[in-house]
Coordinates of C-alpha atoms in Angstrom, one line a residue:
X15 CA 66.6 104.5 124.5
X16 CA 68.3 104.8 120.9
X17 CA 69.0 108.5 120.2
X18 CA 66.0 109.8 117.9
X19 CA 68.3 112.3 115.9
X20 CA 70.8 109.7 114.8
X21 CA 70.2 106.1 115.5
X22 CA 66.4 106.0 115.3
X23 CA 66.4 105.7 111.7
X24 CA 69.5 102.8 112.3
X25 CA 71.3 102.6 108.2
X26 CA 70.0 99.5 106.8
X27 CA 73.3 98.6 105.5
X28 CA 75.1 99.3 108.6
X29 CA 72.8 97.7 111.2
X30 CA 74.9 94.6 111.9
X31 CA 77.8 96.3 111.5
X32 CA 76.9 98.6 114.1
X33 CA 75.8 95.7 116.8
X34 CA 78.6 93.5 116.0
X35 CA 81.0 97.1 117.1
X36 CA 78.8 97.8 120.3
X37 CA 79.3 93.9 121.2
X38 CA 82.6 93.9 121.4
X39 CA 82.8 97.6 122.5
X40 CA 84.2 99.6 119.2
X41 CA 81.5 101.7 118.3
X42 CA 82.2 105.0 118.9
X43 CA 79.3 106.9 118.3
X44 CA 76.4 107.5 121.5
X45 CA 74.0 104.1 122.3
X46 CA 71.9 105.5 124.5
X47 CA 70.6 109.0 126.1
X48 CA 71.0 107.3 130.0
X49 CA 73.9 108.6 131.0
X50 CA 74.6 105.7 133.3
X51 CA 74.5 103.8 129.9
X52 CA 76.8 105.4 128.2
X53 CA 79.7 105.5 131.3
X54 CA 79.0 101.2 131.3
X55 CA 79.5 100.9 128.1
X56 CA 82.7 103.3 127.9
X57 CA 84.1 101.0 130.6
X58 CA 82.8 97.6 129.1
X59 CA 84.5 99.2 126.0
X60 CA 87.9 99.5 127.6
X61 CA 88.0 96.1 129.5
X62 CA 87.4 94.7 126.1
X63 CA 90.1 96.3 124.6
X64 CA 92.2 95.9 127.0
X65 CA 91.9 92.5 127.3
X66 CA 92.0 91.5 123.7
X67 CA 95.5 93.3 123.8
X68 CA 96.3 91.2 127.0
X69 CA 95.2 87.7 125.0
X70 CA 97.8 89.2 122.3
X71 CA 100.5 90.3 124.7
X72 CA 100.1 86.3 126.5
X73 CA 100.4 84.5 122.9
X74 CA 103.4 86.0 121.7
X75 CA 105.4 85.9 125.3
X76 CA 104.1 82.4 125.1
X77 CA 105.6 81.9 121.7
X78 CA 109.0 83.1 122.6
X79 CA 108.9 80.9 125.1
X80 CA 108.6 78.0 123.0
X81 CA 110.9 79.0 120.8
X82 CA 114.0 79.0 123.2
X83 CA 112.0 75.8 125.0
X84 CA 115.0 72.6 124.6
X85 CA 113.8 69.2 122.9
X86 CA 112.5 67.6 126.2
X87 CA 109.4 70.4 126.5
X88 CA 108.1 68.5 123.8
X89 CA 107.0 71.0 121.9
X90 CA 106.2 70.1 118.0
X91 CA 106.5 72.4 115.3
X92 CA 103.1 72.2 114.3
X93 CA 102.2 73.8 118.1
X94 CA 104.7 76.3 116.9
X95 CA 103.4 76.9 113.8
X96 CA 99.4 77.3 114.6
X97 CA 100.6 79.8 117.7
X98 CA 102.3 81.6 115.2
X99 CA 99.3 82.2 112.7
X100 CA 97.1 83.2 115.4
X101 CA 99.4 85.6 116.8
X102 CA 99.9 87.4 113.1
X103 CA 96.0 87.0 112.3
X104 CA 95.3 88.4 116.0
X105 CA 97.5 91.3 115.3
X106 CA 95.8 92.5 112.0
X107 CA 92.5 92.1 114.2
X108 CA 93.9 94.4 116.2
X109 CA 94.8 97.0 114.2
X110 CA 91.7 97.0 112.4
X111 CA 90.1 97.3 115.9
X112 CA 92.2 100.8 116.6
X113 CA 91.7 101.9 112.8
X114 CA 87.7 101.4 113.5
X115 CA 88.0 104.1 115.8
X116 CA 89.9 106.8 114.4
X117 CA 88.4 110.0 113.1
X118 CA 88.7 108.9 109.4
X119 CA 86.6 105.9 109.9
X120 CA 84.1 107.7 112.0
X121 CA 83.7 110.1 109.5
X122 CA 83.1 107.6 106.8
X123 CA 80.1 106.0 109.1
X124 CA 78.7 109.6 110.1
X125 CA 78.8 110.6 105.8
X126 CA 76.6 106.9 105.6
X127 CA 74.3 107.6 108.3
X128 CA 73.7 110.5 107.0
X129 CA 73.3 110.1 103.2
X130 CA 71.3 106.8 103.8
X131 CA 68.6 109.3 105.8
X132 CA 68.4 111.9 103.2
X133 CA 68.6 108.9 100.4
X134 CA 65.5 106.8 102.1
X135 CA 63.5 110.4 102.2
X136 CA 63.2 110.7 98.5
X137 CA 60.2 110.2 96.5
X138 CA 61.9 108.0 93.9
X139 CA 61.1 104.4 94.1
X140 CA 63.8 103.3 92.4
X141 CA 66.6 104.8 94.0
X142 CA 64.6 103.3 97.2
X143 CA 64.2 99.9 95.9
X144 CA 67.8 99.9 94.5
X145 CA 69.6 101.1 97.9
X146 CA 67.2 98.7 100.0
X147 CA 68.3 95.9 97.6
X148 CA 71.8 96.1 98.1
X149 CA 71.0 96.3 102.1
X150 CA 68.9 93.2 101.8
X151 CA 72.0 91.7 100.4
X152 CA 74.6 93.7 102.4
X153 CA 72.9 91.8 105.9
X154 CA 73.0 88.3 104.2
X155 CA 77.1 88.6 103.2
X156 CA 77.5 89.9 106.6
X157 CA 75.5 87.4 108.2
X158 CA 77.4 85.1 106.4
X159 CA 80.7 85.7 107.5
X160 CA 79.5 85.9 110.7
X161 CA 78.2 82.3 111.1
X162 CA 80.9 81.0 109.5
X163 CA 83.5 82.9 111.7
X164 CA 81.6 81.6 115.1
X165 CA 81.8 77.9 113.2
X166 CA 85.2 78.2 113.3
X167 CA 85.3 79.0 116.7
X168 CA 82.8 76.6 117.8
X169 CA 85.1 74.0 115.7
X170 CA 88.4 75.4 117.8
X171 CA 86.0 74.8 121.3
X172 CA 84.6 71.6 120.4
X173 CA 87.8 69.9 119.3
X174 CA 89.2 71.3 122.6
X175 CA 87.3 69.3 124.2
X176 CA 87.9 66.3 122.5
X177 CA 91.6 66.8 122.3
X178 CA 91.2 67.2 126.5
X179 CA 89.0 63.8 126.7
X180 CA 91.4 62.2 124.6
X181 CA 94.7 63.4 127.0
X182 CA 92.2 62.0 130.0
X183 CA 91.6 58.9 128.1
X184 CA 95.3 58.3 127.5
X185 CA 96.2 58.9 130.9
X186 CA 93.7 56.9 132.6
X187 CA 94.8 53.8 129.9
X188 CA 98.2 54.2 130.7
X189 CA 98.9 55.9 134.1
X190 CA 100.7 58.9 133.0
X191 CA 100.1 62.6 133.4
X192 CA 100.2 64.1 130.2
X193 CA 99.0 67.6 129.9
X194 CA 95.5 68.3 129.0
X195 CA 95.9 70.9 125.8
X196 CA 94.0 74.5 126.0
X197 CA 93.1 76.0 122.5
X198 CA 95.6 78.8 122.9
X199 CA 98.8 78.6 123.8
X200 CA 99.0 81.5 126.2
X201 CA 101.2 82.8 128.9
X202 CA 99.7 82.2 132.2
X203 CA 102.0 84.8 133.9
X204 CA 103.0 82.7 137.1
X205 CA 99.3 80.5 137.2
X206 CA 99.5 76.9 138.4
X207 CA 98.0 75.5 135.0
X208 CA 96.6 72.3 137.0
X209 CA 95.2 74.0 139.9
X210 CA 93.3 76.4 138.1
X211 CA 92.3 74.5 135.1
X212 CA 88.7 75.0 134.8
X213 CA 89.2 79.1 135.2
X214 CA 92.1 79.2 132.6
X215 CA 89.7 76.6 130.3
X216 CA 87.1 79.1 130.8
X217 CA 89.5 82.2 130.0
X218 CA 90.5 80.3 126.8
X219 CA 87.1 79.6 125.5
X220 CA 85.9 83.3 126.0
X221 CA 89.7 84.4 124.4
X222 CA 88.1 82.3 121.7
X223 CA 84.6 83.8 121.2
X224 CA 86.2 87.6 122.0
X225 CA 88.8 87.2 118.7
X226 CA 85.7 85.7 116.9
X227 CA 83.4 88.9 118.1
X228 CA 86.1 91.3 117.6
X229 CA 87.3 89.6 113.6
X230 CA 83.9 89.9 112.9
X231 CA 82.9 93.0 113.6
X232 CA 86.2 94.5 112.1
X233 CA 85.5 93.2 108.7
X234 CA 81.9 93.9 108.1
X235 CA 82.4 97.2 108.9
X236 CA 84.4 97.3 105.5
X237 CA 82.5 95.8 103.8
X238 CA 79.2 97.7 104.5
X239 CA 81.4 100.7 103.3
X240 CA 81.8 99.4 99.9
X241 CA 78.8 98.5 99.3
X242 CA 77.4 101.9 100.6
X243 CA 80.0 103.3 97.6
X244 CA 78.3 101.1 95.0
X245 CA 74.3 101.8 96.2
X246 CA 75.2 105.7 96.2
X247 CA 76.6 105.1 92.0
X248 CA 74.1 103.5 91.2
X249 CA 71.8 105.7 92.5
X250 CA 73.7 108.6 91.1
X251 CA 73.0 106.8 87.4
X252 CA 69.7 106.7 88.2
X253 CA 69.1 110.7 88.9
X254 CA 71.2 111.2 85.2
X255 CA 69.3 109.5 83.0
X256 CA 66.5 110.5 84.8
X257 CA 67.8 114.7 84.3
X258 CA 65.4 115.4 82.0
X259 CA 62.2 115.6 84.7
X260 CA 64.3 118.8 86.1
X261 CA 63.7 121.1 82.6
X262 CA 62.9 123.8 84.6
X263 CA 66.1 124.1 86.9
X264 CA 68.4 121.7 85.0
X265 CA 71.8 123.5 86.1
X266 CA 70.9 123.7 90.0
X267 CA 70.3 120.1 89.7
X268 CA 73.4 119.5 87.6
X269 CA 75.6 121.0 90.0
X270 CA 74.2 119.1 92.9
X271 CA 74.5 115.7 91.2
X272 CA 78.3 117.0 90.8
X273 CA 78.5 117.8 94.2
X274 CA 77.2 113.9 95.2
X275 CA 79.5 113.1 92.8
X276 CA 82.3 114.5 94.3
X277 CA 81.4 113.4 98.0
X278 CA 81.4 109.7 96.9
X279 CA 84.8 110.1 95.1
X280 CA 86.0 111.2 98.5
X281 CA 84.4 108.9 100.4
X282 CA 86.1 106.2 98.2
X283 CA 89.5 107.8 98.5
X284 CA 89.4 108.1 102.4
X285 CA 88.0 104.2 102.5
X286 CA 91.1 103.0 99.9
X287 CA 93.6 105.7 102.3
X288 CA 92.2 103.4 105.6
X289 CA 92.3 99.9 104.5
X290 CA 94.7 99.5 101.3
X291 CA 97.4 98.2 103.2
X292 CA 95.1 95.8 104.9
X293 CA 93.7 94.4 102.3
X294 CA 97.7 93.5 101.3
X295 CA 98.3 92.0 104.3
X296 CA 95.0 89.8 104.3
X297 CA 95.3 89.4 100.8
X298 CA 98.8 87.7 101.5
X299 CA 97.8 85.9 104.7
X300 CA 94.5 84.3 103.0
X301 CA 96.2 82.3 100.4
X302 CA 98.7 80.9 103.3
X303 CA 95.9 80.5 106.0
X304 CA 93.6 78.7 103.5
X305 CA 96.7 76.5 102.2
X306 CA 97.8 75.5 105.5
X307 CA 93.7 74.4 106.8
X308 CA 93.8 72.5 103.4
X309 CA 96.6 70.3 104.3
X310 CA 94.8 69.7 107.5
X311 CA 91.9 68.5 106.1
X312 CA 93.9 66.6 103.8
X313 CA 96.2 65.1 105.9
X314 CA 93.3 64.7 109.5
X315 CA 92.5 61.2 110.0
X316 CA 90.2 62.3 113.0
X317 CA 86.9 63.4 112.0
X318 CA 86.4 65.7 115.2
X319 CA 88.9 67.7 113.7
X320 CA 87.9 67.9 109.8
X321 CA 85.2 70.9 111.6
X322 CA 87.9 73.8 112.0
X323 CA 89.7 73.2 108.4
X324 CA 86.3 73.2 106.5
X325 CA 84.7 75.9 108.4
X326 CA 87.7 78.1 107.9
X327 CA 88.3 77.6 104.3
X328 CA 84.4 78.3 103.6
X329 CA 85.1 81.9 105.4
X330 CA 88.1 82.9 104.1
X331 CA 87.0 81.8 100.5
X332 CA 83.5 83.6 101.2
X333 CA 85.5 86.9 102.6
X334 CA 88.2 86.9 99.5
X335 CA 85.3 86.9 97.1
X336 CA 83.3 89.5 99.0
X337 CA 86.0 91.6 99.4
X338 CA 86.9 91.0 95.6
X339 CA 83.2 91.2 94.1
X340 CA 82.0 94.4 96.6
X341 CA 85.1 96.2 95.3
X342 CA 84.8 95.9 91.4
X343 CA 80.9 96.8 91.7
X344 CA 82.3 100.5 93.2
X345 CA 84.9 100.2 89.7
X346 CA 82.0 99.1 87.3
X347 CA 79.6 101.2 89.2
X348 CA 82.0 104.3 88.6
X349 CA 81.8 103.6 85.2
X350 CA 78.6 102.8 84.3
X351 CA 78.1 106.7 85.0
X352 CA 79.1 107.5 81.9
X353 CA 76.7 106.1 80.5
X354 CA 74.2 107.0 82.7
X355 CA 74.9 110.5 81.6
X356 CA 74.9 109.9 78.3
X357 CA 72.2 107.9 77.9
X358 CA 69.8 111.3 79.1
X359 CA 68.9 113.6 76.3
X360 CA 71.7 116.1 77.2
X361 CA 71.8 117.1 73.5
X362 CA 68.6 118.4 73.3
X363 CA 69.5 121.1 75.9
X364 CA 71.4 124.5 75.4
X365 CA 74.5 125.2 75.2
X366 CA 76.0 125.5 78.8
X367 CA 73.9 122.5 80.0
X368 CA 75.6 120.4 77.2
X369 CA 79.0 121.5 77.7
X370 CA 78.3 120.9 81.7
X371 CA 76.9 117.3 80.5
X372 CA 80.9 116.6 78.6
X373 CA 82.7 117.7 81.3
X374 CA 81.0 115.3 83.7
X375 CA 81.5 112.6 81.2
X376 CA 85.1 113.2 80.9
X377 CA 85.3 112.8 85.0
X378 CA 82.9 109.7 85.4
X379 CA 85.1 108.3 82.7
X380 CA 87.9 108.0 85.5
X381 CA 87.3 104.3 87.8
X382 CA 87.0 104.5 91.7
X383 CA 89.3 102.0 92.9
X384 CA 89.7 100.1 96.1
X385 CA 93.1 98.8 95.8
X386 CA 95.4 96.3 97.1
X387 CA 98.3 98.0 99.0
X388 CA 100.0 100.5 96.4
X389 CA 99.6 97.9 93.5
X390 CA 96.2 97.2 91.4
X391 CA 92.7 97.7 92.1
X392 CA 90.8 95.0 94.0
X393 CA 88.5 92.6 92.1
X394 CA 87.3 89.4 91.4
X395 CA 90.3 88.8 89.6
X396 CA 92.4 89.8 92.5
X397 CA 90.3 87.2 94.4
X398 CA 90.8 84.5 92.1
X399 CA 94.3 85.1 91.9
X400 CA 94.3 84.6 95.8
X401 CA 92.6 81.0 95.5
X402 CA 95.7 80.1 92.6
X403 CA 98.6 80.7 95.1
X404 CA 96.4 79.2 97.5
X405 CA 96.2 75.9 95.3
X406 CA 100.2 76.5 94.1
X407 CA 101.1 76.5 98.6
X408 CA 98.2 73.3 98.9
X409 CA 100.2 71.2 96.2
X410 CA 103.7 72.1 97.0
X411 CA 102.8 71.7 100.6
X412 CA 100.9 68.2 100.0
X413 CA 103.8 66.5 97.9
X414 CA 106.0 66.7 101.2
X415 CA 103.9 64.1 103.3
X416 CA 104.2 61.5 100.0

């Protein structure tokens, strides 16, 4: 049973968030009141750490390995090159899973489950309407990235399996013992690869599903936060222009509207201190990633394999824009409070309340940035500049095979 002081009254906008993070066993705030629940899940938490770091460890041991591998292993640069990008695209996974459970971030979560509480108790229907809104649309983007995540691991499974009926094909043809392929090259530590095939066929497809699970869960997460920055702003501009109604206790309610004020501001700053330098990284990564499936569904003359490329450009284009869009709403959002305050009829008050009413002004009139690394805020322009070097590495990339 869900605890009733916290989780009975689940966020809205971080309810997938938060059962995508007990799935895979990052969620570090209390499921249930059974204590017996709790300890399994503590446990089911660390064997899925533990063994995401394991699949890691296995793919880059493996890696070296085929690096100092001579010419006869028959190992192509292509293998070479795919182990590579899962073992850098793994990695960031994995940071993002340790950064998910450090005090910042649970801090961040504990200040949304908190606010959203007090936010769905007032009697304003706008501010309801508004926040429940942005929920509605919080759950579809996140459902979205999750489908299309688990299509590309479906695609990775299911053209596993034709690669592997293929091999068998070939072999049976012409009575020879190639290799059937796994979807990861991994280091099997000392395992007889044809003896055990079906276990290490079943380890692979779960490695599969686990990264899926685990990249998932790690980026909605962030994005739920944004999006929680730009509901609380906009609900903010609401209670400004609608100041007036509180004649009677104006500066009390001024003050507190600074306070809110203040709290997002520092709930932006912490979110842009925990993932700037990820956002870099997968900002970088995308435009390569997306260039390098684009070639592949250029250059595939299989259709089994045309699954992968597509599904995996749809999500990384989907995630780029989300990532872009969710972050220049908390800019314009910012903003727009300027506005917001000015648009009340501050001047019809007394002195102090209007000087109060400028000096707000002057601080709304300062952005809240998410921003890439230490360079530029993140927008949609940032996005779109991802998807031009992303069409710049496709052409330079396709010219080669002509």
């Amino acid at each position: 049973m869900l605890r009733r002081t916290e989780n009975s009254r689940m966020s809205s906008i971080l309810k997938l968030s938060r059962y995508s993070m007990v799935l895979v066993g990052i969620w570090r705030f209390p499921i249930s009141e059974n204590q017996l629940i709790q300890t399994t899940y503590f446990t089911y938490s660390i064997f899925m750490q533990i063994f995401f770091f394991l699949l890691l460890t296995s793919m880059s041991i493996q890696f070296v390995t085929m690096t100092k591998a001579d010419k006869n292993a028959g190992i192509s640069p292509e293998q070479l090159f795919t182990t590579f990008a899962f073992i850098i695209n793994c990695s960031i996974i994995q940071i993002k899973v340790i950064l998910c459970q450090t005090k910042r971030l649970k801090a961040l979560i504990s200040y949304i489950l908190v606010t959203e509480k007090e936010l769905l108790r007032l009697k304003d229907t706008e501010i309801v309407q508004n926040h429940m809104q942005l929920s509605h649309f919080c759950q579809i983007s996140n459902l979205a990235i999750a489908y299309f995540t688990f299509g590309v691991a479906l695609s990775i499974i299911l053209g596993n399996a034709s690669e592997r009926h293929q091999t068998e094909k070939y072999n049976s043809i012409y009575n020879t013992t190639l290799e059937k392929p796994f979807p990861y090259q991994l280091y099997y530590f000392g395992t007889d690869t044809q003896k055990h095939t079906k276990l290490l066929l079943v380890v692979n497809y779960f490695c599969v599903t686990v990264a899926g699970s685990m990249f998932v869960s790690t980026q909605v997460v962030f994005i739920s936060c944004i999006i929680f920055a730009s509901s609380i702003l906009k609900s903010l501009q609401i209670k400004f222009r609608k100041m007036s109604a509180a004649r009677t206790n104006l500066l009390q309610f001024l003050r507190k509207l600074i306070l809110e004020h203040q709290d997002v501001i520092a709930f932006v700053g912490k979110l842009n201190y925990s993932v700037k330098y990820l956002i870099l990284l997968e900002f970088l990564l995308n435009s390569v990633n997306m260039a390098s499936v684009c070639v592949q569904l250029i250059t595939s003359q299989r259709n089994m394999f045309l699954a992968f490329p597509i599904f995996y450009c749809v999500l990384f284009v989907t995630l780029t824009f989300m990532l872009g869009w969710s972050a220049n709403e908390v800019k314009v959002q910012s903003l727009d409070l300027t506005d917001a305050v000015y648009g009340s009829p501050w001047y019809e008050e007394n002195v102090r309340v209007r000087k109060m009413v400028l000096l707000i002004m002057m601080r709304t009139n300062r952005a809240l940035t998410l921003t890439v690394g230490p360079f530029d805020a993140m927008t949609t322009q940032s996005a779109l500049t991802i998807m031009k070097a992303s069409y710049s590495y496709i052409t330079l990339v396709a010219r080669s095979y002509h």
